[in-house]
Short mmCIF file of C-alpha atoms and ligand atoms in Angstrom, two decimals:
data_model
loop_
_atom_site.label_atom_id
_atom_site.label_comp_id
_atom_site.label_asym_id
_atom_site.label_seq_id
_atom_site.Cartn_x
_atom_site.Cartn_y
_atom_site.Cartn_z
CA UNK A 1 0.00 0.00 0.00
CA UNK A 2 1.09 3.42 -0.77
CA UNK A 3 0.90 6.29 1.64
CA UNK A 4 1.24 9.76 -0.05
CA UNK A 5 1.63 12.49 2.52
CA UNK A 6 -0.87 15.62 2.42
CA UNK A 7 1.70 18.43 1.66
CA UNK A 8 -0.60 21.67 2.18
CA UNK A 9 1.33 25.41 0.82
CA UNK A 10 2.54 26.60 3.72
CA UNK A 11 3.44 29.76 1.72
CA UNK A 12 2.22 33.30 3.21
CA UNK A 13 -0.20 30.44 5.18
CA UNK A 14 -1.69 33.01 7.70
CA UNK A 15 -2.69 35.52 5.68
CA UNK A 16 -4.06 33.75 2.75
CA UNK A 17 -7.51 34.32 0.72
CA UNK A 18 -9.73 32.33 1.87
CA UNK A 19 -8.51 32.48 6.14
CA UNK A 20 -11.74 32.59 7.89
CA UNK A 21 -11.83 35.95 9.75
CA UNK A 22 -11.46 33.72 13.40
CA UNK A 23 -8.39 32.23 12.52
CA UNK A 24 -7.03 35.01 11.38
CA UNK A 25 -7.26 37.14 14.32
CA UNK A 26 -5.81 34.44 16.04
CA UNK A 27 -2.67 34.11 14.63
CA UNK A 28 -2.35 38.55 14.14
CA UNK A 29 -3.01 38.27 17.67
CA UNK A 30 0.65 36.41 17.93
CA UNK A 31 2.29 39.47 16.08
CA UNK A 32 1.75 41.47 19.49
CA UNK A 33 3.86 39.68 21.84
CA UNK A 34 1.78 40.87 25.00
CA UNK A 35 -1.51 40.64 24.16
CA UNK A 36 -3.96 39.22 26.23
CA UNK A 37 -6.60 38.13 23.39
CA UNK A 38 -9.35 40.46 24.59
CA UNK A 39 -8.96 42.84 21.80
CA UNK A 40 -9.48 39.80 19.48
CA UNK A 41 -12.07 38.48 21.32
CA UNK A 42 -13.85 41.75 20.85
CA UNK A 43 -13.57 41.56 17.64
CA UNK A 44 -15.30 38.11 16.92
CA UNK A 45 -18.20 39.53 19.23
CA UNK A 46 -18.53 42.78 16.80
CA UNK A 47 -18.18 40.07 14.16
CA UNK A 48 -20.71 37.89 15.15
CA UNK A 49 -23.49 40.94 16.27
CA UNK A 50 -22.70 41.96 12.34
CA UNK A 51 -24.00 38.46 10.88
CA UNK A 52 -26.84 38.48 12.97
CA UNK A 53 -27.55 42.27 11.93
CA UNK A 54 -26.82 40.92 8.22
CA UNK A 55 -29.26 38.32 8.67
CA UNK A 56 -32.30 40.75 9.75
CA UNK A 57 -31.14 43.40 6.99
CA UNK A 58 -31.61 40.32 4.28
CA UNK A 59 -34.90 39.35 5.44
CA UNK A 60 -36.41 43.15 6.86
CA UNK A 61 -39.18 42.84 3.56
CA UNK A 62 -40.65 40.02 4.89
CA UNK A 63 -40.49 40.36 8.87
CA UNK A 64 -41.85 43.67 8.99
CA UNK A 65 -38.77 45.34 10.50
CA UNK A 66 -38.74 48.08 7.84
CA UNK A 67 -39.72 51.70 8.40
CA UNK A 68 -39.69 53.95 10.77
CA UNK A 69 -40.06 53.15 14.49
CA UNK A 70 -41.46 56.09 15.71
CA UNK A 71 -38.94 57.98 17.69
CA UNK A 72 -36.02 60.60 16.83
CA UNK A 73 -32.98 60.05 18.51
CA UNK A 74 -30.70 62.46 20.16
CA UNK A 75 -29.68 64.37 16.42
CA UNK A 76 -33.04 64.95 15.73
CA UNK A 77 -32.84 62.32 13.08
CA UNK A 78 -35.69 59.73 12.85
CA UNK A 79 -34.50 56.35 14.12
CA UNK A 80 -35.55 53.47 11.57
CA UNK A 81 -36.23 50.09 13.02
CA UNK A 82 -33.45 48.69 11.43
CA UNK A 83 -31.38 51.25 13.79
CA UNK A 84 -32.47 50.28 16.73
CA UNK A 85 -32.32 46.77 16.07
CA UNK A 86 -29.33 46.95 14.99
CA UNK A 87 -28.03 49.12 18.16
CA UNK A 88 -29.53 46.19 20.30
CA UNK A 89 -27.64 43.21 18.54
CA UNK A 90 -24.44 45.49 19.01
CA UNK A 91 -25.18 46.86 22.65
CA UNK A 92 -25.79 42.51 23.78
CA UNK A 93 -22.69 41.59 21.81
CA UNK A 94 -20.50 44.04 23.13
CA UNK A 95 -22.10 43.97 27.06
CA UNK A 96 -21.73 39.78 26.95
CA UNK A 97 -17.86 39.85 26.00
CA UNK A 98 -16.52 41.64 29.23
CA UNK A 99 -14.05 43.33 27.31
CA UNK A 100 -16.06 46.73 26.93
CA UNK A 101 -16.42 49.29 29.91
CA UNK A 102 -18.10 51.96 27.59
CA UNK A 103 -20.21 52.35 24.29
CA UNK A 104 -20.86 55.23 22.22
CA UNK A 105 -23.66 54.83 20.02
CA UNK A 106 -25.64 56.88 17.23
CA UNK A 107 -28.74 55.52 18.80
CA UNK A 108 -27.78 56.81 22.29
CA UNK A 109 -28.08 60.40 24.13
CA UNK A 110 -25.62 59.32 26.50
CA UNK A 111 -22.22 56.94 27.49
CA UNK A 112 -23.29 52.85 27.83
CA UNK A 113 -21.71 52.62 30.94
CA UNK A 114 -21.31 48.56 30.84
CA UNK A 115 -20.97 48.54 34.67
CA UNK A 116 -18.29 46.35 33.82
CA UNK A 117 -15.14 48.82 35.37
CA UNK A 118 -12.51 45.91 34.42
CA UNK A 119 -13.34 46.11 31.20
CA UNK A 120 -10.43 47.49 28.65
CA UNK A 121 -12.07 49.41 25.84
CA UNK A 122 -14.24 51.47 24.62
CA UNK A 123 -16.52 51.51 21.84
CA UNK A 124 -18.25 54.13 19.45
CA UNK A 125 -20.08 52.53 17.06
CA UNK A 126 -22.94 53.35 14.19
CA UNK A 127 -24.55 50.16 14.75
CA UNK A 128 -26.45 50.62 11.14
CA UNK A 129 -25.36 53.52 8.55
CA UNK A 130 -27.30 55.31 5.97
CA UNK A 131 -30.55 55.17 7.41
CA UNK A 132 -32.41 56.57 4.33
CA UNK A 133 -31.33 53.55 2.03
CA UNK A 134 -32.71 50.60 4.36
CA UNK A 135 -35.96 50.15 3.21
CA UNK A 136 -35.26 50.43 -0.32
CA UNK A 137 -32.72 47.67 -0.63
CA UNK A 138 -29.18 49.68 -0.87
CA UNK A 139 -25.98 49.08 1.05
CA UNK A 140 -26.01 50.15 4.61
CA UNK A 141 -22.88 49.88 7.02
CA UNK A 142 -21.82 49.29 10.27
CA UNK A 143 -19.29 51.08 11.74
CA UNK A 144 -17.18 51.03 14.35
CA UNK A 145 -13.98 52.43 16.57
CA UNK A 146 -12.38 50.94 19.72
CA UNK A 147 -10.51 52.57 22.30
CA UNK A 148 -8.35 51.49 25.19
CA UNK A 149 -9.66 53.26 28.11
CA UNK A 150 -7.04 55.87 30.07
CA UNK A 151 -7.95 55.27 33.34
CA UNK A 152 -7.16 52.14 35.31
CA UNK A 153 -9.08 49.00 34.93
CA UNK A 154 -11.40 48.50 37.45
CA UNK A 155 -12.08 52.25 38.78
CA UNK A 156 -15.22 54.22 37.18
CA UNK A 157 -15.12 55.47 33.14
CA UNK A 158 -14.39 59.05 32.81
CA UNK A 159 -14.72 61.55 30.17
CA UNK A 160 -11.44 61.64 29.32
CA UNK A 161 -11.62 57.57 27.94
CA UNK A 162 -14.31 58.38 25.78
CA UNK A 163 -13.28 61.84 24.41
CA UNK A 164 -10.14 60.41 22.66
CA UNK A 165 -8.54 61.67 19.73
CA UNK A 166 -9.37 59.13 16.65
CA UNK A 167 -5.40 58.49 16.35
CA UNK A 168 -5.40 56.60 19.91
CA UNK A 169 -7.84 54.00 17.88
CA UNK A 170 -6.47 50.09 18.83
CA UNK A 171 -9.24 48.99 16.00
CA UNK A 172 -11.26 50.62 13.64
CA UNK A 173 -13.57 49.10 11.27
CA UNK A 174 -17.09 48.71 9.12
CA UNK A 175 -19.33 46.23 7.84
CA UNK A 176 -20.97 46.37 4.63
CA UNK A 177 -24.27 44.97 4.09
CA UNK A 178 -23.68 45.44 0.40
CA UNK A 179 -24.19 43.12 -2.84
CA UNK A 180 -21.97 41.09 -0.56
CA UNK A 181 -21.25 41.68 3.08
CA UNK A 182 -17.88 42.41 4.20
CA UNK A 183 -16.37 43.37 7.03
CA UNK A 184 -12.99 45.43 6.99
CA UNK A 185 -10.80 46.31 9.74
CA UNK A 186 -7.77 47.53 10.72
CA UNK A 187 -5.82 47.22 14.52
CA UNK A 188 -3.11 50.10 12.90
CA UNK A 189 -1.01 47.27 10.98
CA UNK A 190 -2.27 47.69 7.25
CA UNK A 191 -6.08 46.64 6.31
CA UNK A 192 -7.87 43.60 5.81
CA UNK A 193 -11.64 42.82 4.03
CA UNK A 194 -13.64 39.56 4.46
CA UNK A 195 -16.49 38.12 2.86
CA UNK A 196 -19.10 36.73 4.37
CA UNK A 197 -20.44 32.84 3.32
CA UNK A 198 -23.77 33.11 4.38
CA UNK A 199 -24.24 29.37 3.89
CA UNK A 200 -21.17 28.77 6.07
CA UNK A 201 -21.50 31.68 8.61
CA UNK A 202 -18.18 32.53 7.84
CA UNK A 203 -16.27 35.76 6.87
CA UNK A 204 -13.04 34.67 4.85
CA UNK A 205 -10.10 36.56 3.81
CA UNK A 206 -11.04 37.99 0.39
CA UNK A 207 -9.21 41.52 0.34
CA UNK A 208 -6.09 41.21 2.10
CA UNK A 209 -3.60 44.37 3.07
CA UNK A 210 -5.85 46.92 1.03
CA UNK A 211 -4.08 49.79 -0.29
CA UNK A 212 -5.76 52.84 -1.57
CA UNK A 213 -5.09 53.80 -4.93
CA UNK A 214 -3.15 57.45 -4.64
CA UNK A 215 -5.36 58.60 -7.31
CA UNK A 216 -8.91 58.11 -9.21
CA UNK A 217 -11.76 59.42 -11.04
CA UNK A 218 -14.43 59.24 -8.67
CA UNK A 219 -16.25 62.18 -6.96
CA UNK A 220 -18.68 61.20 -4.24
CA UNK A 221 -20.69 64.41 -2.77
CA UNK A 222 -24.34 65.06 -2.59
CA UNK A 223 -25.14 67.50 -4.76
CA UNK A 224 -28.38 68.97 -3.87
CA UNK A 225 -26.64 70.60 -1.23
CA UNK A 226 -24.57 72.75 -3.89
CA UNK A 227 -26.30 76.26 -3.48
CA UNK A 228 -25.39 75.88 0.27
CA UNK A 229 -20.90 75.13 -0.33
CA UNK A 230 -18.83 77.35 0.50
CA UNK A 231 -16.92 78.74 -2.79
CA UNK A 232 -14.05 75.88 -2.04
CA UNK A 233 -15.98 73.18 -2.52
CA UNK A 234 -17.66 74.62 -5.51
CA UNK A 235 -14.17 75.46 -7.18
CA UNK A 236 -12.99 71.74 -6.39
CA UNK A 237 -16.41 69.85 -7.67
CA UNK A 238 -16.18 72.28 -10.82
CA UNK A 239 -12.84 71.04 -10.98
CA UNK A 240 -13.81 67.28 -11.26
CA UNK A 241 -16.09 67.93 -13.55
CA UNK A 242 -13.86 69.96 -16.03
CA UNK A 243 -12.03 66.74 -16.14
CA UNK A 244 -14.90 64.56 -16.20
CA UNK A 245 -14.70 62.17 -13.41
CA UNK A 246 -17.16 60.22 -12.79
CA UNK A 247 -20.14 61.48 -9.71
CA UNK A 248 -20.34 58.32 -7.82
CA UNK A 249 -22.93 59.07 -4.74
CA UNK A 250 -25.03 56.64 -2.86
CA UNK A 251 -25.92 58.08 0.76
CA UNK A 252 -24.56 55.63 2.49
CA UNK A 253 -21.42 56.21 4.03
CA UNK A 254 -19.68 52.88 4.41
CA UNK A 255 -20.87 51.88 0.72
CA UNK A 256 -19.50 55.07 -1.10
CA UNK A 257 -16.01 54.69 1.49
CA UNK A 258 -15.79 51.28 0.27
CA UNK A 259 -15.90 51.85 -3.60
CA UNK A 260 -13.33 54.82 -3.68
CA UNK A 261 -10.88 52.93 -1.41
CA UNK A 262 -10.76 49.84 -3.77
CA UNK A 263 -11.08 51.81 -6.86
CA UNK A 264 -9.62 55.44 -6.19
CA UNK A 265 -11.71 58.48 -5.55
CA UNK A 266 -12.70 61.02 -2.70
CA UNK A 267 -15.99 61.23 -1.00
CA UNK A 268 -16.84 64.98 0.30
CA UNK A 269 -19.35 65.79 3.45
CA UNK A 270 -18.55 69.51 3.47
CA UNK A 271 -20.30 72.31 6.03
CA UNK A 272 -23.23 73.41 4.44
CA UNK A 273 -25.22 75.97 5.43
CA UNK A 274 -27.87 73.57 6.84
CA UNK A 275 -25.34 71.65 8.64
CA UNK A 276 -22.26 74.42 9.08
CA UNK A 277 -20.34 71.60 10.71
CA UNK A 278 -21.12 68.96 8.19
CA UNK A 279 -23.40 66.08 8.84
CA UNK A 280 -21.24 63.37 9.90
CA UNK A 281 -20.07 62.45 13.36
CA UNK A 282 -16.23 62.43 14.11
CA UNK A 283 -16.86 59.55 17.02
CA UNK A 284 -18.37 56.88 15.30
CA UNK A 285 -18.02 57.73 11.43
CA UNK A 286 -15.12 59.72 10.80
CA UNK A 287 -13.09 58.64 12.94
CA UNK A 288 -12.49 54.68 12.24
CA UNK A 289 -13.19 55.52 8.55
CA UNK A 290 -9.72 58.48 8.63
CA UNK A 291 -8.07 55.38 10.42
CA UNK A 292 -8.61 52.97 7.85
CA UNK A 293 -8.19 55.08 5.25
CA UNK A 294 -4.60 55.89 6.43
CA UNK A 295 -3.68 52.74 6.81
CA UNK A 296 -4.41 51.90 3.23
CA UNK A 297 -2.49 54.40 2.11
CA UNK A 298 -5.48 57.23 1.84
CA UNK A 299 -6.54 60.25 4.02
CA UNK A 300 -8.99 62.03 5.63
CA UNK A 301 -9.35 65.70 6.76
CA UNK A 302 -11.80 67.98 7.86
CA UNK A 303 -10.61 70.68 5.24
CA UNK A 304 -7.64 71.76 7.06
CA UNK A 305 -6.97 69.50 9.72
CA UNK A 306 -6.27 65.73 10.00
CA UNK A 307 -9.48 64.23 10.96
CA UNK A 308 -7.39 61.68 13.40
CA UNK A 309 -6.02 64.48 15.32
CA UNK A 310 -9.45 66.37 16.23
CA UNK A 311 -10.11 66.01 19.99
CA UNK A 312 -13.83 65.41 20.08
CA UNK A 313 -15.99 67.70 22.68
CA UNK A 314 -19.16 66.60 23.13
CA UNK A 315 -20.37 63.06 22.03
CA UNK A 316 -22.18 63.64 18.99
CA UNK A 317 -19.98 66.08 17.82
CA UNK A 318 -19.96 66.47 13.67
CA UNK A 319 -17.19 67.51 11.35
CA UNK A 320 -16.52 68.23 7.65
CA UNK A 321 -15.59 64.77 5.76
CA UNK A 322 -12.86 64.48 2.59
CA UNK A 323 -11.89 60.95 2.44
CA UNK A 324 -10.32 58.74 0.01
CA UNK A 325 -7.54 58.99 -2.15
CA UNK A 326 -4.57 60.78 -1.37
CA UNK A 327 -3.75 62.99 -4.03
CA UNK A 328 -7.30 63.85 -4.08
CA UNK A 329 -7.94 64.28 -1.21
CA UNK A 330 -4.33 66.84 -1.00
CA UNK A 331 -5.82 69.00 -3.54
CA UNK A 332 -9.42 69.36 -2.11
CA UNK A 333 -8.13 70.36 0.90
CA UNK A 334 -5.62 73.06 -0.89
CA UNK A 335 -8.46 74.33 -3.14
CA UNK A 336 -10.25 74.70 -0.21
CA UNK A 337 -7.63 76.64 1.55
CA UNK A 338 -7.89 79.26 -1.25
CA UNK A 339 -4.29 77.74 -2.80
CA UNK A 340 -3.80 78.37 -6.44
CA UNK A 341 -4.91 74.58 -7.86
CA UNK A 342 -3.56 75.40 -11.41
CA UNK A 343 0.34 75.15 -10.04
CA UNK A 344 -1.18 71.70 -8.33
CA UNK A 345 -2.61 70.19 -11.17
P1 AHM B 1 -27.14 58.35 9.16
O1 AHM B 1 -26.11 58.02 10.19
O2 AHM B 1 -28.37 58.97 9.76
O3 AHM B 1 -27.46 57.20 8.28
O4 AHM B 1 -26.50 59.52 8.27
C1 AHM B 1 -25.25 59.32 7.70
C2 AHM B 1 -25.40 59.20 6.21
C3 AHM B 1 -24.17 58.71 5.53
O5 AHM B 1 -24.14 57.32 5.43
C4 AHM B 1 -24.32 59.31 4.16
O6 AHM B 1 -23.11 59.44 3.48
C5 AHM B 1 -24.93 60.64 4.47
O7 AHM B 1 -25.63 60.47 5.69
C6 AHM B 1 -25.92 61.03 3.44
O8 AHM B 1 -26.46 62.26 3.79
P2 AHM B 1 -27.28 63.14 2.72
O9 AHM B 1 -28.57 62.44 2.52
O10 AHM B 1 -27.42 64.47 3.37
O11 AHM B 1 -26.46 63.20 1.48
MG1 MG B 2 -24.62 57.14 10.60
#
């Protein structure tokens, strides 16, 4: 009898398409010499909360979960129940772990104060983004930041570990609920994307060690809000279009981050005059979106500063949003500064 041995490639083994997204934290986890496994640990729990939220998203026609649910939260902005389903699948998966002191949520006025003091992190989350496109079958997001928390483990949460800057992010990431879901993170060591197997439950490896393309020929901006920018952002979309990029816009944020990071582009929130600070929050959008886009190789700025290096005031707190490509991104900012573009272009 012969006995052939199973020789498997043991080439670039551990970060290979096709690594389910468990084992795969497992053996990054062993690239930190000290780490205890909680962070990873969190990370399957936001994981497995995002399956279950894909799961209701995929069947919300039939289970009547659509529409509105009758309340506003604390922006004024009409929760969906979607939202707050969402925010409850989150809140359980991140309260059961015991690796969470805090959350920061959309769907909240306040802290989450986990009453769990020995817990390590802290969370600010959008459990489901781009509210307007859930009931009509579009791609919706997740997203989500995670903090260490500043003082000691095991005394009360204080201000100061939830009013971080976004570049003291351990872990920053989104889901998309999209014509496949994926979920994309970084822990500040490059960026990885899985896919999800719905028949398997699994996320796999699909997109390993993204990297932004430095340029493209996407604009994504919503512009019905054009009579209300400031003259920079006029000057820069005018710009795009004299050289005939493509307008690429879809209201949600995760879904139009996603495209321009894999194929080039910039996505613009800008003040408006309806929303002079912009629309989008700096704890739980921009943030973890300006950390992954750095670490593909992108950026993210407010107009003139580095989104990453705001220090948020007050919880809910919005900010001006260019995001994607670098180059892009560069010259926005510059145009909007009142720089002469024609010497940049
Ligand atoms: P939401 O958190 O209430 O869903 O709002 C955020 C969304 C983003 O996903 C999207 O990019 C933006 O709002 C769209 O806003 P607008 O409809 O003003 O263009
Ligand atoms: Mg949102």
């Amino acid at each position: 009898m012969k006995i052939l041995p199973y020789l498997p490639d043991r080439s670039g083994l551990a970060y290979s398409v096709g690594t389910t997204l468990d084992r795969f934290i497992k053996l990054k986890q062993s690239d930190f010499p000290f780490a205890s496994g909680e962070l990873s640990q969190l990370l399957r729990d936001i994981a497995l909360a995002a399956k279950i939220v894909n799961r209701e998203t995929n069947r919300a026609g039939l289970s009547n979960i659509g529409g509105a649910f009758g309340q506003v939260n604390v922006q004024g902005e009409e929760q969906q129940k979607l939202d707050v389903i969402a925010n409850i699948r989150f809140m359980r998966a991140l309260s059961k772990g015991g690796e969470v002191c805090a959350i920061v949520s959309e769907e909240e006025d306040s802290v989450i104060d986990l009453q769990n003091s020995s817990g390590k992190y802290v969370v600010a989350i959008d459990p489901l983004d781009g509210s307007s496109n859930i009931d009509v079958n579009i791609s919706i997001g997740t997203i989500f930041s995670i903090y260490r928390r500043i003082t000691p483990a095991g005394s009360p949460i204080q201000q100061e570990d939830i009013m971080q800057k976004g570049s003291e992010q351990v872990a920053a990431g989104y889901v998309l609920y999209g014509s496949s879901t994926m979920l994309v993170y970084t822990t500040g060591c490059g960026v990885n994307g899985f896919t999800y197997e719905q028949s398997l439950g699994e996320f796999f490896l699909s997109h390993p060690d993204i990297r932004a393309p430095k340029s493209g020929e996407i604009y994504s901006v919503n512009e019905g809000s054009q009579l209300d920018w400031e003259a920079g952002i006029k000057n820069y979309i005018t710009l795009c279009k004299e050289r005939r990029y493509s307008a690429r816009y879809i209201g949600s944020l995760v879904a139009d981050f996603h495209r321009n990071l894999l194929k080039g582009g910039i996505y613009l929130y800008p003040a408006t005059k309806k929303n002079p600070s912009g629309k989008l929050r700096l704890l739980y959008e921009a943030n973890a979106l300006a950390l992954i886009a750095e670490q593909a190789g992108a950026m993210a700025t407010d107009g003139s500063r580095r989104i990453l290096d705001i220090k948020p005031t007050s919880l809910h707190q919005r900010t001006p949003l260019l995001i994607g490509s670098s180059e892009m991104v560069q010259e926005a900012e510059a145009i909007l500064k009142g720089e002469d573009v024609k010497s940049l272009i």
